[in-house]
Short mmCIF file of N, CA and C in Angstrom, two decimals:
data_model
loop_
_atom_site.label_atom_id
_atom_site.label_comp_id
_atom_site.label_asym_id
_atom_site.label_seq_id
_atom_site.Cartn_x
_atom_site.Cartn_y
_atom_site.Cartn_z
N UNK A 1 -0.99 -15.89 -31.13
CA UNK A 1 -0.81 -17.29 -30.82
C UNK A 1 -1.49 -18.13 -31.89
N UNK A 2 -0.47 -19.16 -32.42
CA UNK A 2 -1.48 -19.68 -33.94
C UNK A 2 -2.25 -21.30 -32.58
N UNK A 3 -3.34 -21.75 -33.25
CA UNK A 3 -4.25 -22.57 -32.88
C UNK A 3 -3.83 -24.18 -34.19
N UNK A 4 -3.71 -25.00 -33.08
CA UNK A 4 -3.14 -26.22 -33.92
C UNK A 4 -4.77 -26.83 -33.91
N UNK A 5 -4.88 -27.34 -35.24
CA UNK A 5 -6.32 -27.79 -35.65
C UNK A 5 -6.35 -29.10 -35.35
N UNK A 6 -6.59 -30.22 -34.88
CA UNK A 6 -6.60 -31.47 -34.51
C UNK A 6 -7.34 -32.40 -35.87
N UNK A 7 -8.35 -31.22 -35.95
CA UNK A 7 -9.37 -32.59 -36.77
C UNK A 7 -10.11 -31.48 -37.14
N UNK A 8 -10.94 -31.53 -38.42
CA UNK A 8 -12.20 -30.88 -38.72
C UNK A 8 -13.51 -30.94 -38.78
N UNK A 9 -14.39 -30.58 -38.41
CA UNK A 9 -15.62 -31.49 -37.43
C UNK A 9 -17.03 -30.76 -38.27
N UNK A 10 -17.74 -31.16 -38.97
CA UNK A 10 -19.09 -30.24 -40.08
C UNK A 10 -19.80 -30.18 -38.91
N UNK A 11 -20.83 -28.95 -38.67
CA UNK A 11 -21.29 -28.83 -38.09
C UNK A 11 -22.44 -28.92 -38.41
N UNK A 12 -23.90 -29.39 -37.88
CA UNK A 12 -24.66 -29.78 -38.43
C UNK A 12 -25.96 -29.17 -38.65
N UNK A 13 -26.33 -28.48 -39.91
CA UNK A 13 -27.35 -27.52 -40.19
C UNK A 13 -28.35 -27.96 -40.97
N UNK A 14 -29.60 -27.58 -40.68
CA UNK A 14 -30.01 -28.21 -42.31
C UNK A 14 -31.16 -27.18 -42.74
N UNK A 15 -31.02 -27.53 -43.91
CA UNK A 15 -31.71 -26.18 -44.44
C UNK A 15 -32.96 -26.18 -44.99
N UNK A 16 -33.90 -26.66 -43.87
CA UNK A 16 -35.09 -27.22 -44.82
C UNK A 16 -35.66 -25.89 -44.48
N UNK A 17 -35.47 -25.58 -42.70
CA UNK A 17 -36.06 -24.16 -42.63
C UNK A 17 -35.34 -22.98 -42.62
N UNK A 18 -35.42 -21.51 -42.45
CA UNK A 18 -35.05 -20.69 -43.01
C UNK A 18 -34.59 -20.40 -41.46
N UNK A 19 -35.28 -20.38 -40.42
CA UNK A 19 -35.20 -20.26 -38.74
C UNK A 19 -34.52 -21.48 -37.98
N UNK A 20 -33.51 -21.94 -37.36
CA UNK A 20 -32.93 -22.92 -37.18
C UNK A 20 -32.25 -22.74 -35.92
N UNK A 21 -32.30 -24.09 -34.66
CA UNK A 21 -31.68 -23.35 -33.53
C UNK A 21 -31.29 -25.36 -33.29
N UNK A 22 -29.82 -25.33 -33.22
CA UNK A 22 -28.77 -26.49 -32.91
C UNK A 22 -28.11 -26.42 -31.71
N UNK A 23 -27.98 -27.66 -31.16
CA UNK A 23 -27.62 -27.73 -29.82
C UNK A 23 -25.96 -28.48 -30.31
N UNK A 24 -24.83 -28.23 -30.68
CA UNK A 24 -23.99 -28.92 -31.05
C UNK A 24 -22.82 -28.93 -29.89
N UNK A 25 -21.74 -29.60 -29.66
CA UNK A 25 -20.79 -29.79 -29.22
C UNK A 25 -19.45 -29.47 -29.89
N UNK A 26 -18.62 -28.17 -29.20
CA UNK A 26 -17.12 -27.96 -29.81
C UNK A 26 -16.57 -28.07 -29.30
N UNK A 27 -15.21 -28.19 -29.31
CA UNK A 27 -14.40 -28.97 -28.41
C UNK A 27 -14.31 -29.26 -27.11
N UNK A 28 -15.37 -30.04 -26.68
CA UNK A 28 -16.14 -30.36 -25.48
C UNK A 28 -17.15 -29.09 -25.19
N UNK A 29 -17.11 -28.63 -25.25
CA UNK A 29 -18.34 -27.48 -24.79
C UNK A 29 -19.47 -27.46 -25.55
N UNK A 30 -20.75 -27.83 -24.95
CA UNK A 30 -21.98 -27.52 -25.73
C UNK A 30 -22.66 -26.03 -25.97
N UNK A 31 -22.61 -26.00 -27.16
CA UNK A 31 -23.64 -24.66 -27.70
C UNK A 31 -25.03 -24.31 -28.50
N UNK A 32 -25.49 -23.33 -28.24
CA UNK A 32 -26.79 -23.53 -28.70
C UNK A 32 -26.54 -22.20 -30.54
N UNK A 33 -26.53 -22.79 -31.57
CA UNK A 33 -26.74 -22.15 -32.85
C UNK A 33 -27.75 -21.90 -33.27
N UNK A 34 -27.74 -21.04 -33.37
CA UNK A 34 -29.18 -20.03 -34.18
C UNK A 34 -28.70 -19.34 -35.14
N UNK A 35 -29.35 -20.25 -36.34
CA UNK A 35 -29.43 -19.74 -37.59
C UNK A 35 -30.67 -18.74 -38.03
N UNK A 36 -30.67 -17.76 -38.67
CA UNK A 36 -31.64 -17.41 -39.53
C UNK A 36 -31.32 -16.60 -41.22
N UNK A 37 -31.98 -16.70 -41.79
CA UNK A 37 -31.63 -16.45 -43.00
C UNK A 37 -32.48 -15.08 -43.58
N UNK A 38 -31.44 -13.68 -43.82
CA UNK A 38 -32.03 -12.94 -43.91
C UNK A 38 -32.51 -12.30 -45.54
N UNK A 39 -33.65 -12.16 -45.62
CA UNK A 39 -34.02 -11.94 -47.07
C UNK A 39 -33.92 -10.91 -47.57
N UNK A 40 -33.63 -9.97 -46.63
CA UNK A 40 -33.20 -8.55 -47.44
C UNK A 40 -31.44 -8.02 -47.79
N UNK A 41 -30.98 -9.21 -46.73
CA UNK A 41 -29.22 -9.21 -47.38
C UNK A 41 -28.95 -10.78 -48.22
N UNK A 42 -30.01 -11.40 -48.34
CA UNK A 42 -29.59 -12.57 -48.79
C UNK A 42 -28.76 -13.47 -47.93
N UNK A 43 -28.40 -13.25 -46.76
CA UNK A 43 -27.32 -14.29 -46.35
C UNK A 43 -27.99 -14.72 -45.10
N UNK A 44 -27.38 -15.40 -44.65
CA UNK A 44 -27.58 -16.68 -43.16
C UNK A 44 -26.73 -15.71 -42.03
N UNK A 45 -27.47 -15.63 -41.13
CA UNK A 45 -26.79 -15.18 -39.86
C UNK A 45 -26.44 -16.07 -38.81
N UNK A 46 -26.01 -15.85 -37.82
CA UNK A 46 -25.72 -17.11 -36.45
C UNK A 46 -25.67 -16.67 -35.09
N UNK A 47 -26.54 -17.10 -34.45
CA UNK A 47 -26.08 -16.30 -33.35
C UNK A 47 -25.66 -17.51 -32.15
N UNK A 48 -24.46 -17.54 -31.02
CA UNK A 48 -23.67 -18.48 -30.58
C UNK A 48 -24.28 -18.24 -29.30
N UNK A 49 -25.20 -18.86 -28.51
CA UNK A 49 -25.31 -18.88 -27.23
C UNK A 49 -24.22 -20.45 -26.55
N UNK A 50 -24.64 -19.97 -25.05
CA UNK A 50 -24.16 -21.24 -24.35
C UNK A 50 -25.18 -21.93 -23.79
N UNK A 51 -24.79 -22.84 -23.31
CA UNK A 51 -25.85 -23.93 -22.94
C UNK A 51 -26.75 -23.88 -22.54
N UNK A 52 -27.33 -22.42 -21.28
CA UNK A 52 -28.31 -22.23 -20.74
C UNK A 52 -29.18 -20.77 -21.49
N UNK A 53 -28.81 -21.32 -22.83
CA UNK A 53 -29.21 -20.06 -23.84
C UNK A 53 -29.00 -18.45 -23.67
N UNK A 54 -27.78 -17.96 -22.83
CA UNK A 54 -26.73 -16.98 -22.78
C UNK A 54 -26.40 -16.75 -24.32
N UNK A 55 -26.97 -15.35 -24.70
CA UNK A 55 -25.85 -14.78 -26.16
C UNK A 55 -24.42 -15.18 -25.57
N UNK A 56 -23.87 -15.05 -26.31
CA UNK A 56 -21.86 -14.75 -26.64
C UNK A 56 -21.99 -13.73 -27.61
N UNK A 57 -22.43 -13.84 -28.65
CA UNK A 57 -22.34 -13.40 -29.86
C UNK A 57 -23.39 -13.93 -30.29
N UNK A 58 -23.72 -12.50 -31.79
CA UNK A 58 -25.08 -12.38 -32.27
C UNK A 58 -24.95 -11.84 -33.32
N UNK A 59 -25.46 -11.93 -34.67
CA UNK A 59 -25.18 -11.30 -35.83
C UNK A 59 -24.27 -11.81 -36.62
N UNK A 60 -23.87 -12.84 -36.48
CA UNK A 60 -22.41 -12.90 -37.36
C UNK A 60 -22.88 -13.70 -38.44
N UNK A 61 -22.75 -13.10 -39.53
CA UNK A 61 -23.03 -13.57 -41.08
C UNK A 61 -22.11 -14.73 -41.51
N UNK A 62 -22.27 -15.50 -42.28
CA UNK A 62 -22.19 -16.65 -42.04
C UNK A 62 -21.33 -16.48 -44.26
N UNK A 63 -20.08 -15.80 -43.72
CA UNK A 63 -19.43 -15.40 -45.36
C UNK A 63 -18.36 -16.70 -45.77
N UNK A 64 -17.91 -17.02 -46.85
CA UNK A 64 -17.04 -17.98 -47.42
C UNK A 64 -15.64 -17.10 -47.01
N UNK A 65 -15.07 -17.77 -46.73
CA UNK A 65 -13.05 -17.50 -46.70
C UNK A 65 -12.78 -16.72 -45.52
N UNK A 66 -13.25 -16.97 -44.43
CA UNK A 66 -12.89 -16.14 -42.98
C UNK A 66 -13.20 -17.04 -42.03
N UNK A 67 -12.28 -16.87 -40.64
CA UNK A 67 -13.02 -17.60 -39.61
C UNK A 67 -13.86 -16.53 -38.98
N UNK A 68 -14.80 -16.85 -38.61
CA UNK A 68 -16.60 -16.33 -37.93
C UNK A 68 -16.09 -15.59 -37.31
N UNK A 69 -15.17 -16.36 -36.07
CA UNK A 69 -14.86 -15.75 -34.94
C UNK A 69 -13.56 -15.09 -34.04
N UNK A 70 -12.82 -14.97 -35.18
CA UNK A 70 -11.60 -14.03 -35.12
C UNK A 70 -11.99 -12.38 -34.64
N UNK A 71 -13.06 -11.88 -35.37
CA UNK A 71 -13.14 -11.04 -34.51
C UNK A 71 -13.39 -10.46 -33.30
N UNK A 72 -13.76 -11.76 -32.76
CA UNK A 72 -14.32 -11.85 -31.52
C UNK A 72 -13.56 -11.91 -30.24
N UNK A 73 -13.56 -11.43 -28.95
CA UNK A 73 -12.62 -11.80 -27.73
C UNK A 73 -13.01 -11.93 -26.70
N UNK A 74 -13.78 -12.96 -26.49
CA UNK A 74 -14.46 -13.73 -25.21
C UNK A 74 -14.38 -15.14 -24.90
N UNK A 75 -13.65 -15.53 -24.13
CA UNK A 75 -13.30 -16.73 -23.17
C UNK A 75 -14.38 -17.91 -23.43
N UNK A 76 -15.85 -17.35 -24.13
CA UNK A 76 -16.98 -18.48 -23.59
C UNK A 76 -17.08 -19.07 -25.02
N UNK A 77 -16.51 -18.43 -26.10
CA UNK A 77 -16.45 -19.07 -27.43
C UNK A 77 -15.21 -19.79 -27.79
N UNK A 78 -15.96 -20.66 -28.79
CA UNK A 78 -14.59 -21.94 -29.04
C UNK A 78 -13.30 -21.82 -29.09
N UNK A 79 -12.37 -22.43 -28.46
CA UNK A 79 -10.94 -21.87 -29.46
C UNK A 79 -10.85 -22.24 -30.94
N UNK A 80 -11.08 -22.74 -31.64
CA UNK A 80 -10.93 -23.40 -33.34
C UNK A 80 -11.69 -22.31 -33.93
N UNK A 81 -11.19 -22.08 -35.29
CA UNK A 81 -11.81 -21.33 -36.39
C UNK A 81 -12.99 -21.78 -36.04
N UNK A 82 -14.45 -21.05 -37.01
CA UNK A 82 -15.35 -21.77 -37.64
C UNK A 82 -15.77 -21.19 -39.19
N UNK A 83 -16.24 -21.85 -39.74
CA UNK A 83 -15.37 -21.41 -41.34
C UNK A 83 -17.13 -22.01 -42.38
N UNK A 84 -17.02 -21.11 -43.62
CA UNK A 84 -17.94 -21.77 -44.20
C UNK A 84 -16.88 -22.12 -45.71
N UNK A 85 -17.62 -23.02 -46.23
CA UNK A 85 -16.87 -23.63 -47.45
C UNK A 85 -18.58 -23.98 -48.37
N UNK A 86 -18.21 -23.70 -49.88
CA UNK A 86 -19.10 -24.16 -50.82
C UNK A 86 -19.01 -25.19 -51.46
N UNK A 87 -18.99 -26.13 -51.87
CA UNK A 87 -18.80 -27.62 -52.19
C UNK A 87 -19.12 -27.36 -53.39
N UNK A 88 -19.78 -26.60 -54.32
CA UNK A 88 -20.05 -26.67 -55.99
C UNK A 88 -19.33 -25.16 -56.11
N UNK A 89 -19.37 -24.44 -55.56
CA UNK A 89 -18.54 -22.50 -56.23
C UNK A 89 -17.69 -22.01 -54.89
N UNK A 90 -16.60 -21.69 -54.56
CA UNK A 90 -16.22 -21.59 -54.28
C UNK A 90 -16.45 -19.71 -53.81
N UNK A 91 -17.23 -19.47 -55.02
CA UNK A 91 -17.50 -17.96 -54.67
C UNK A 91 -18.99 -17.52 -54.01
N UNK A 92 -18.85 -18.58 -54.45
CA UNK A 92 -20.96 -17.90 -54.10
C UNK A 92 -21.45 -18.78 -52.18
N UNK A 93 -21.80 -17.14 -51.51
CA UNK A 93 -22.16 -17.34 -50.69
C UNK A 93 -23.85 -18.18 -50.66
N UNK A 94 -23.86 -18.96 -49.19
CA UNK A 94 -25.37 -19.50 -48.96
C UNK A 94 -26.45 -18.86 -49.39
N UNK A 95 -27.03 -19.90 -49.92
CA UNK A 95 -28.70 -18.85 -50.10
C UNK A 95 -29.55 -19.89 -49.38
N UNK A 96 -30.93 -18.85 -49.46
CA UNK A 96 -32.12 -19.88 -48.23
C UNK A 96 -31.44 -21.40 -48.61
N UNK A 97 -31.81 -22.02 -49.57
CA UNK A 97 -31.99 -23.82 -49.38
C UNK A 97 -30.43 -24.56 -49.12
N UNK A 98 -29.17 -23.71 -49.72
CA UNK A 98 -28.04 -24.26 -49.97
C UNK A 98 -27.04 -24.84 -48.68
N UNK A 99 -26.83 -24.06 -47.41
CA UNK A 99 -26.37 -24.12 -46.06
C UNK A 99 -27.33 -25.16 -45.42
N UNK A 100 -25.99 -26.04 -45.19
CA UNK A 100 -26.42 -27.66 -44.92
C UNK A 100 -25.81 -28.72 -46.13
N UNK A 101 -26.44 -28.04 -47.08
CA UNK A 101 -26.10 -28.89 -48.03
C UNK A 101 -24.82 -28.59 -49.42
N UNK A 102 -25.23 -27.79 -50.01
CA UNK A 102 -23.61 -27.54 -50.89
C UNK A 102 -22.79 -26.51 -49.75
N UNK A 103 -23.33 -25.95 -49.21
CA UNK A 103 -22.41 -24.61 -48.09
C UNK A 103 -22.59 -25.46 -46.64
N UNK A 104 -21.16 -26.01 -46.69
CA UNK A 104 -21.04 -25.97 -45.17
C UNK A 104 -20.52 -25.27 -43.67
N UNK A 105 -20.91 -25.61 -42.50
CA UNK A 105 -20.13 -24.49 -41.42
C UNK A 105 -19.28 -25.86 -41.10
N UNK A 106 -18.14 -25.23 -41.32
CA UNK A 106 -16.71 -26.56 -40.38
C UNK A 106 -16.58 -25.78 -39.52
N UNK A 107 -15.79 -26.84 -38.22
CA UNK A 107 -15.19 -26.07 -37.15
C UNK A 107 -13.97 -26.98 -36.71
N UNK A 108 -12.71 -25.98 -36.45
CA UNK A 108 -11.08 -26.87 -36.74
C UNK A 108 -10.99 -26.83 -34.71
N UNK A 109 -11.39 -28.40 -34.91
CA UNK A 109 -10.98 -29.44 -33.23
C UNK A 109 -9.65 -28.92 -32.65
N UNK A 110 -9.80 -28.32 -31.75
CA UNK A 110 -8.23 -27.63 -31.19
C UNK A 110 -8.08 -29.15 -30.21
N UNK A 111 -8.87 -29.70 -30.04
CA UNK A 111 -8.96 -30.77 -28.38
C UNK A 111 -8.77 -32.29 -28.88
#
């Protein structure tokens, strides 16, 4: 079933610290994001709780040119992609300071 994108919505990270936990809103549903940034793979992880801080999902690396959560098949996560994009390289994944600021997480508004 393809997913019609309404609108594209940045989600809001910032990268001053390396440990990071966001309370954001996707297409009406509030979630709790937990970022952390791991130094022995170099990359940003995420983990997607729900509102009353319930995992969904945990571990998911946070790579350029995929949606997050395609692999995923549980009812309590968004319907819309969520996607990272680099604003200066198109190839080069987040490092500690960059996610937030040249690397963003979008997420495509099904609602």
């Amino acid at each position: 079933m393809a997913v019609i994108i309404q609108e594209i919505q940045k989600v809001p990270v910032d990268s001053i610290l390396s440990n990071k936990q966001f309370r954001t809103e996707l297409d009406t549903v509030f979630y709790l994001l937990d970022f952390r940034f791991n130094s022995r793979a170099t990359i940003w992880m995420m983990n997607i709780s729900d509102q009353n801080n319930n995992i969904i999902v945990a571990g998911v690396p946070l790579l350029l040119g995929v949606d997050l959560l395609a692999q995923y098949q549980d009812s309590r996560l968004p319907p819309g992609p969520l996607f990272v994009i680099n604003l200066k390289d198109d190839y080069v994944e987040a490092d500690r300071d960059s996610l937030g600021e040249d690397v963003l997480l979008l997420y495509g508004k099904t609602t």
